[in-house]
Each structure stands twice: as structure tokens, then as C-alpha cells.
Amino acid sequence: MGVALAPKPVAAFARPSPAARITTSRRMPTLSLGPVRPSGLPAIVAAESEEEGGAELGLYGVVGTFASIVCFVSEFTLKTTGCGLPAGPFGLYGAVEGVSYLAIVGIIGASLFTKLKTGRGLPNGPFGLLGLAEGLAYLAAVAGIVVAGLTVVDFGDLPNAVPIEGGRCS
């Protein structure tokens, strides 16, 4: 008396493994298994859908890139003159400079949060704009630290955020 075992399903009819396709929330990219690496482990490839915030990510990328450029100009001005950007008409230049530094901090914070949560940085966004903004934000932060140190060495201190009467940047 033998016990008959059911045959294993043929691969063509077997259900795909749960890891074959992982979908996340509407705001997150869809992940799927890509080609197999030489190590034998599959590579996870992020496929970004145009419907999933493509225009929004592009806008964040453009604003972040603009903010980084403003920070680079501000840091160059600080290094060469010892002062930040002038206030400009109605304080507009100074306001844009301040908001740009806040945007850089926000981009880096979002990048670190995403990195800790998903193991990856921010998505590239359309045309790689958000990825560009992320990279420039980190570069602007490192350049800012370097320029601040060089300003202390060259001028003895950092200028005040609001220039004071009779001060170096008044």
C-alpha cells in the first residue's frame, strides 16, 4: 500500500512568489524584481509611474535646484566678501537666501527620512530633477560648512544674520 503524492505544479502554472512584485502606496514607486546579479540575488528596480506625483516631484526638483544655486551664490559671496547676500529691494534677496537655506535643510531631512525608511534616497523624479536637487542640497550643505570654517579663519567670525549698525556687513 503506497501513498500517492500530488505532483508539484509546473513552473508555468505556479503562482508567482510574493517577492516577485511589491506595490506600495500611491506616493511611493512600484518595485519589481529586475535582472539577476552575478551573486545570484535579484536586483530590485524602482519603476516610477508618471501618474504617481511625477509633476509634483518635478516641481520639488526645480525648486530644490534653484534653492541650491542661491545657496552656492550666497556661499561664494560669503567667502569672497565675508558677508552674505545683500538684503536687496524690500529685503527680497535676503528672504530668498533664507528660504533657500531652509529648503536645503528640508530636502536633506526628507532624503535622510526616506533613506532610513526605505533604504534608498529620494526618487529621481521626472528628468532626474529631484535627484539633482538632492545631490546639490548635500553639496551645498558641505560647501556651507567649509565656507563657514574658512570665513572664521579669514575674518575671525561669521557675520550676523541681520546686519548691525557699524558691523562688517552693514
C-alpha atoms as a PDB file:
ATOM      1  CA  MET A   1       0.000   0.000   0.000  1.00  0.00           C
ATOM      2  CA  GLY A   2       1.598   3.199  -1.132  1.00  0.00           C
ATOM      3  CA  VAL A   3       0.551   6.773  -0.626  1.00  0.00           C
ATOM      4  CA  ALA A   4       0.257   8.792  -3.809  1.00  0.00           C
ATOM      5  CA  LEU A   5       1.686  12.270  -3.555  1.00  0.00           C
ATOM      6  CA  ALA A   6       0.353  15.093  -5.655  1.00  0.00           C
ATOM      7  CA  PRO A   7       2.844  16.210  -8.274  1.00  0.00           C
ATOM      8  CA  LYS A   8       4.487  19.597  -7.857  1.00  0.00           C
ATOM      9  CA  PRO A   9       2.939  22.306 -10.048  1.00  0.00           C
ATOM     10  CA  VAL A  10       4.727  23.097 -13.263  1.00  0.00           C
ATOM     11  CA  ALA A  11       6.560  26.433 -13.178  1.00  0.00           C
ATOM     12  CA  ALA A  12       4.371  27.875 -15.925  1.00  0.00           C
ATOM     13  CA  PHE A  13       1.260  27.312 -13.804  1.00  0.00           C
ATOM     14  CA  ALA A  14       2.729  28.100 -10.381  1.00  0.00           C
ATOM     15  CA  ARG A  15       1.732  31.249  -8.583  1.00  0.00           C
ATOM     16  CA  PRO A  16       4.432  33.885  -8.565  1.00  0.00           C
ATOM     17  CA  SER A  17       6.186  34.308  -5.264  1.00  0.00           C
ATOM     18  CA  PRO A  18       5.107  37.271  -3.107  1.00  0.00           C
ATOM     19  CA  ALA A  19       8.502  38.868  -3.692  1.00  0.00           C
ATOM     20  CA  ALA A  20       8.010  38.909  -7.457  1.00  0.00           C
ATOM     21  CA  ARG A  21       6.071  42.154  -7.320  1.00  0.00           C
ATOM     22  CA  ILE A  22       5.775  44.564  -4.448  1.00  0.00           C
ATOM     23  CA  THR A  23       3.466  47.521  -4.752  1.00  0.00           C
ATOM     24  CA  THR A  24       3.438  50.301  -2.246  1.00  0.00           C
ATOM     25  CA  SER A  25       1.223  53.281  -1.558  1.00  0.00           C
ATOM     26  CA  ARG A  26       0.169  55.737  -4.254  1.00  0.00           C
ATOM     27  CA  ARG A  27       3.002  58.139  -3.415  1.00  0.00           C
ATOM     28  CA  MET A  28       5.783  55.540  -3.425  1.00  0.00           C
ATOM     29  CA  PRO A  29       7.315  53.959  -6.546  1.00  0.00           C
ATOM     30  CA  THR A  30       6.378  50.443  -7.628  1.00  0.00           C
ATOM     31  CA  LEU A  31       9.130  47.928  -7.010  1.00  0.00           C
ATOM     32  CA  SER A  32       9.688  44.806  -9.075  1.00  0.00           C
ATOM     33  CA  LEU A  33      12.442  42.258  -9.377  1.00  0.00           C
ATOM     34  CA  GLY A  34      14.923  43.032 -12.098  1.00  0.00           C
ATOM     35  CA  PRO A  35      17.729  41.024 -13.646  1.00  0.00           C
ATOM     36  CA  VAL A  36      19.688  38.578 -11.526  1.00  0.00           C
ATOM     37  CA  ARG A  37      23.076  39.814 -10.368  1.00  0.00           C
ATOM     38  CA  PRO A  38      26.212  37.639 -10.600  1.00  0.00           C
ATOM     39  CA  SER A  39      25.809  36.911  -6.875  1.00  0.00           C
ATOM     40  CA  GLY A  40      22.546  35.116  -7.690  1.00  0.00           C
ATOM     41  CA  LEU A  41      20.377  37.653  -5.867  1.00  0.00           C
ATOM     42  CA  PRO A  42      17.799  39.574  -7.885  1.00  0.00           C
ATOM     43  CA  ALA A  43      18.279  43.302  -8.314  1.00  0.00           C
ATOM     44  CA  ILE A  44      15.369  45.431  -7.160  1.00  0.00           C
ATOM     45  CA  VAL A  45      14.477  48.052  -9.737  1.00  0.00           C
ATOM     46  CA  ALA A  46      12.250  51.045  -8.996  1.00  0.00           C
ATOM     47  CA  ALA A  47       9.759  51.801 -11.745  1.00  0.00           C
ATOM     48  CA  GLU A  48       8.251  55.240 -11.293  1.00  0.00           C
ATOM     49  CA  SER A  49       4.827  55.765 -12.734  1.00  0.00           C
ATOM     50  CA  GLU A  50       4.014  59.046 -14.453  1.00  0.00           C
ATOM     51  CA  GLU A  51       0.699  59.082 -12.575  1.00  0.00           C
ATOM     52  CA  GLU A  52       2.289  58.910  -9.147  1.00  0.00           C
ATOM     53  CA  GLY A  53       3.248  62.529  -8.479  1.00  0.00           C
ATOM     54  CA  GLY A  54       5.550  62.992 -11.476  1.00  0.00           C
ATOM     55  CA  ALA A  55       4.699  66.673 -11.894  1.00  0.00           C
ATOM     56  CA  GLU A  56       4.855  67.268  -8.145  1.00  0.00           C
ATOM     57  CA  LEU A  57       8.285  65.619  -7.885  1.00  0.00           C
ATOM     58  CA  GLY A  58       9.437  67.672 -10.870  1.00  0.00           C
ATOM     59  CA  LEU A  59       8.304  70.890  -9.173  1.00  0.00           C
ATOM     60  CA  TYR A  60      10.125  69.924  -5.976  1.00  0.00           C
ATOM     61  CA  GLY A  61      13.199  69.201  -8.089  1.00  0.00           C
ATOM     62  CA  VAL A  62      13.112  72.585  -9.840  1.00  0.00           C
ATOM     63  CA  VAL A  63      12.567  74.486  -6.571  1.00  0.00           C
ATOM     64  CA  GLY A  64      15.287  72.475  -4.814  1.00  0.00           C
ATOM     65  CA  THR A  65      17.762  73.045  -7.630  1.00  0.00           C
ATOM     66  CA  PHE A  66      17.015  76.793  -7.605  1.00  0.00           C
ATOM     67  CA  ALA A  67      17.458  76.860  -3.821  1.00  0.00           C
ATOM     68  CA  SER A  68      20.820  75.107  -4.127  1.00  0.00           C
ATOM     69  CA  ILE A  69      22.021  77.601  -6.734  1.00  0.00           C
ATOM     70  CA  VAL A  70      21.005  80.504  -4.465  1.00  0.00           C
ATOM     71  CA  CYS A  71      22.928  78.856  -1.609  1.00  0.00           C
ATOM     72  CA  PHE A  72      26.016  78.443  -3.798  1.00  0.00           C
ATOM     73  CA  VAL A  73      25.880  82.137  -4.768  1.00  0.00           C
ATOM     74  CA  SER A  74      25.433  83.077  -1.106  1.00  0.00           C
ATOM     75  CA  GLU A  75      28.368  80.891  -0.048  1.00  0.00           C
ATOM     76  CA  PHE A  76      30.581  82.333  -2.788  1.00  0.00           C
ATOM     77  CA  THR A  77      29.638  85.854  -1.678  1.00  0.00           C
ATOM     78  CA  LEU A  78      30.324  84.948   1.956  1.00  0.00           C
ATOM     79  CA  LYS A  79      33.741  83.510   1.087  1.00  0.00           C
ATOM     80  CA  THR A  80      34.821  86.457  -1.053  1.00  0.00           C
ATOM     81  CA  THR A  81      33.372  89.374   0.954  1.00  0.00           C
ATOM     82  CA  GLY A  82      32.878  87.968   4.451  1.00  0.00           C
ATOM     83  CA  CYS A  83      29.152  88.832   4.220  1.00  0.00           C
ATOM     84  CA  GLY A  84      26.111  87.062   2.834  1.00  0.00           C
ATOM     85  CA  LEU A  85      23.931  88.365   0.034  1.00  0.00           C
ATOM     86  CA  PRO A  86      22.721  91.953   0.419  1.00  0.00           C
ATOM     87  CA  ALA A  87      19.132  92.458   1.539  1.00  0.00           C
ATOM     88  CA  GLY A  88      18.127  93.806  -1.870  1.00  0.00           C
ATOM     89  CA  PRO A  89      14.949  95.702  -2.695  1.00  0.00           C
ATOM     90  CA  PHE A  90      12.385  95.270   0.105  1.00  0.00           C
ATOM     91  CA  GLY A  91      14.650  92.593   1.614  1.00  0.00           C
ATOM     92  CA  LEU A  92      13.827  90.266  -1.278  1.00  0.00           C
ATOM     93  CA  TYR A  93      17.355  88.867  -1.834  1.00  0.00           C
ATOM     94  CA  GLY A  94      17.839  88.167   1.844  1.00  0.00           C
ATOM     95  CA  ALA A  95      14.420  86.497   2.072  1.00  0.00           C
ATOM     96  CA  VAL A  96      15.137  84.264  -0.933  1.00  0.00           C
ATOM     97  CA  GLU A  97      18.515  83.392   0.600  1.00  0.00           C
ATOM     98  CA  GLY A  98      16.942  82.450   3.931  1.00  0.00           C
ATOM     99  CA  VAL A  99      14.148  80.405   2.363  1.00  0.00           C
ATOM    100  CA  SER A 100      16.720  78.657   0.149  1.00  0.00           C
ATOM    101  CA  TYR A 101      18.738  77.542   3.161  1.00  0.00           C
ATOM    102  CA  LEU A 102      15.531  76.260   4.773  1.00  0.00           C
ATOM    103  CA  ALA A 103      14.685  74.378   1.557  1.00  0.00           C
ATOM    104  CA  ILE A 104      18.130  72.750   1.585  1.00  0.00           C
ATOM    105  CA  VAL A 105      17.591  71.608   5.169  1.00  0.00           C
ATOM    106  CA  GLY A 106      14.144  70.294   4.180  1.00  0.00           C
ATOM    107  CA  ILE A 107      15.474  68.350   1.196  1.00  0.00           C
ATOM    108  CA  ILE A 108      18.252  66.793   3.259  1.00  0.00           C
ATOM    109  CA  GLY A 109      15.771  65.939   6.014  1.00  0.00           C
ATOM    110  CA  ALA A 110      13.377  64.311   3.531  1.00  0.00           C
ATOM    111  CA  SER A 111      16.281  62.444   1.962  1.00  0.00           C
ATOM    112  CA  LEU A 112      17.514  61.094   5.295  1.00  0.00           C
ATOM    113  CA  PHE A 113      13.981  60.148   6.376  1.00  0.00           C
ATOM    114  CA  THR A 114      13.400  58.303   3.095  1.00  0.00           C
ATOM    115  CA  LYS A 115      16.811  56.631   3.354  1.00  0.00           C
ATOM    116  CA  LEU A 116      16.074  55.366   6.873  1.00  0.00           C
ATOM    117  CA  LYS A 117      12.547  54.269   5.956  1.00  0.00           C
ATOM    118  CA  THR A 118      13.172  52.588   2.590  1.00  0.00           C
ATOM    119  CA  GLY A 119      16.930  52.130   2.319  1.00  0.00           C
ATOM    120  CA  ARG A 120      17.016  54.420  -0.719  1.00  0.00           C
ATOM    121  CA  GLY A 121      17.216  58.166  -1.174  1.00  0.00           C
ATOM    122  CA  LEU A 122      14.554  60.319  -2.779  1.00  0.00           C
ATOM    123  CA  PRO A 123      13.203  59.136  -6.148  1.00  0.00           C
ATOM    124  CA  ASN A 124      14.797  60.775  -9.167  1.00  0.00           C
ATOM    125  CA  GLY A 125      11.562  62.326 -10.385  1.00  0.00           C
ATOM    126  CA  PRO A 126      10.954  63.345 -13.985  1.00  0.00           C
ATOM    127  CA  PHE A 127      14.156  64.054 -15.909  1.00  0.00           C
ATOM    128  CA  GLY A 128      16.113  63.321 -12.708  1.00  0.00           C
ATOM    129  CA  LEU A 129      15.261  66.769 -11.287  1.00  0.00           C
ATOM    130  CA  LEU A 130      14.574  65.659  -7.717  1.00  0.00           C
ATOM    131  CA  GLY A 131      17.714  63.514  -7.725  1.00  0.00           C
ATOM    132  CA  LEU A 132      19.671  66.542  -8.948  1.00  0.00           C
ATOM    133  CA  ALA A 133      18.158  68.725  -6.228  1.00  0.00           C
ATOM    134  CA  GLU A 134      19.018  66.109  -3.594  1.00  0.00           C
ATOM    135  CA  GLY A 135      22.641  65.874  -4.707  1.00  0.00           C
ATOM    136  CA  LEU A 136      23.022  69.648  -4.935  1.00  0.00           C
ATOM    137  CA  ALA A 137      21.462  70.051  -1.470  1.00  0.00           C
ATOM    138  CA  TYR A 138      24.076  67.772   0.090  1.00  0.00           C
ATOM    139  CA  LEU A 139      26.817  69.550  -1.862  1.00  0.00           C
ATOM    140  CA  ALA A 140      25.543  72.978  -0.749  1.00  0.00           C
ATOM    141  CA  ALA A 141      25.456  71.814   2.881  1.00  0.00           C
ATOM    142  CA  VAL A 142      29.044  70.535   2.771  1.00  0.00           C
ATOM    143  CA  ALA A 143      30.197  73.658   0.916  1.00  0.00           C
ATOM    144  CA  GLY A 144      28.428  75.795   3.526  1.00  0.00           C
ATOM    145  CA  ILE A 145      30.277  74.087   6.352  1.00  0.00           C
ATOM    146  CA  VAL A 146      33.610  74.521   4.547  1.00  0.00           C
ATOM    147  CA  VAL A 147      32.909  78.184   3.703  1.00  0.00           C
ATOM    148  CA  ALA A 148      31.832  78.884   7.295  1.00  0.00           C
ATOM    149  CA  GLY A 149      35.129  77.457   8.558  1.00  0.00           C
ATOM    150  CA  LEU A 150      37.145  79.428   6.011  1.00  0.00           C
ATOM    151  CA  THR A 151      35.240  82.618   6.883  1.00  0.00           C
ATOM    152  CA  VAL A 152      36.085  82.177  10.556  1.00  0.00           C
ATOM    153  CA  VAL A 153      39.744  81.659   9.617  1.00  0.00           C
ATOM    154  CA  ASP A 154      39.830  84.650   7.228  1.00  0.00           C
ATOM    155  CA  PHE A 155      37.652  87.158   9.103  1.00  0.00           C
ATOM    156  CA  GLY A 156      37.670  85.890  12.687  1.00  0.00           C
ATOM    157  CA  ASP A 157      33.915  85.229  12.930  1.00  0.00           C
ATOM    158  CA  LEU A 158      30.717  84.663  10.982  1.00  0.00           C
ATOM    159  CA  PRO A 159      28.550  87.671  10.100  1.00  0.00           C
ATOM    160  CA  ASN A 160      25.232  88.170  11.902  1.00  0.00           C
ATOM    161  CA  ALA A 161      22.089  87.010  10.130  1.00  0.00           C
ATOM    162  CA  VAL A 162      20.752  90.569  10.441  1.00  0.00           C
ATOM    163  CA  PRO A 163      23.471  93.163   9.858  1.00  0.00           C
ATOM    164  CA  ILE A 164      24.081  95.506  12.807  1.00  0.00           C
ATOM    165  CA  GLU A 165      24.946  99.200  12.602  1.00  0.00           C
ATOM    166  CA  GLY A 166      28.707  99.687  12.313  1.00  0.00           C
ATOM    167  CA  GLY A 167      29.263  95.955  11.707  1.00  0.00           C
ATOM    168  CA  ARG A 168      31.298  94.432   8.916  1.00  0.00           C
ATOM    169  CA  CYS A 169      28.222  93.743   6.730  1.00  0.00           C
ATOM    170  CA  SER A 170      26.180  96.904   7.380  1.00  0.00           C
END
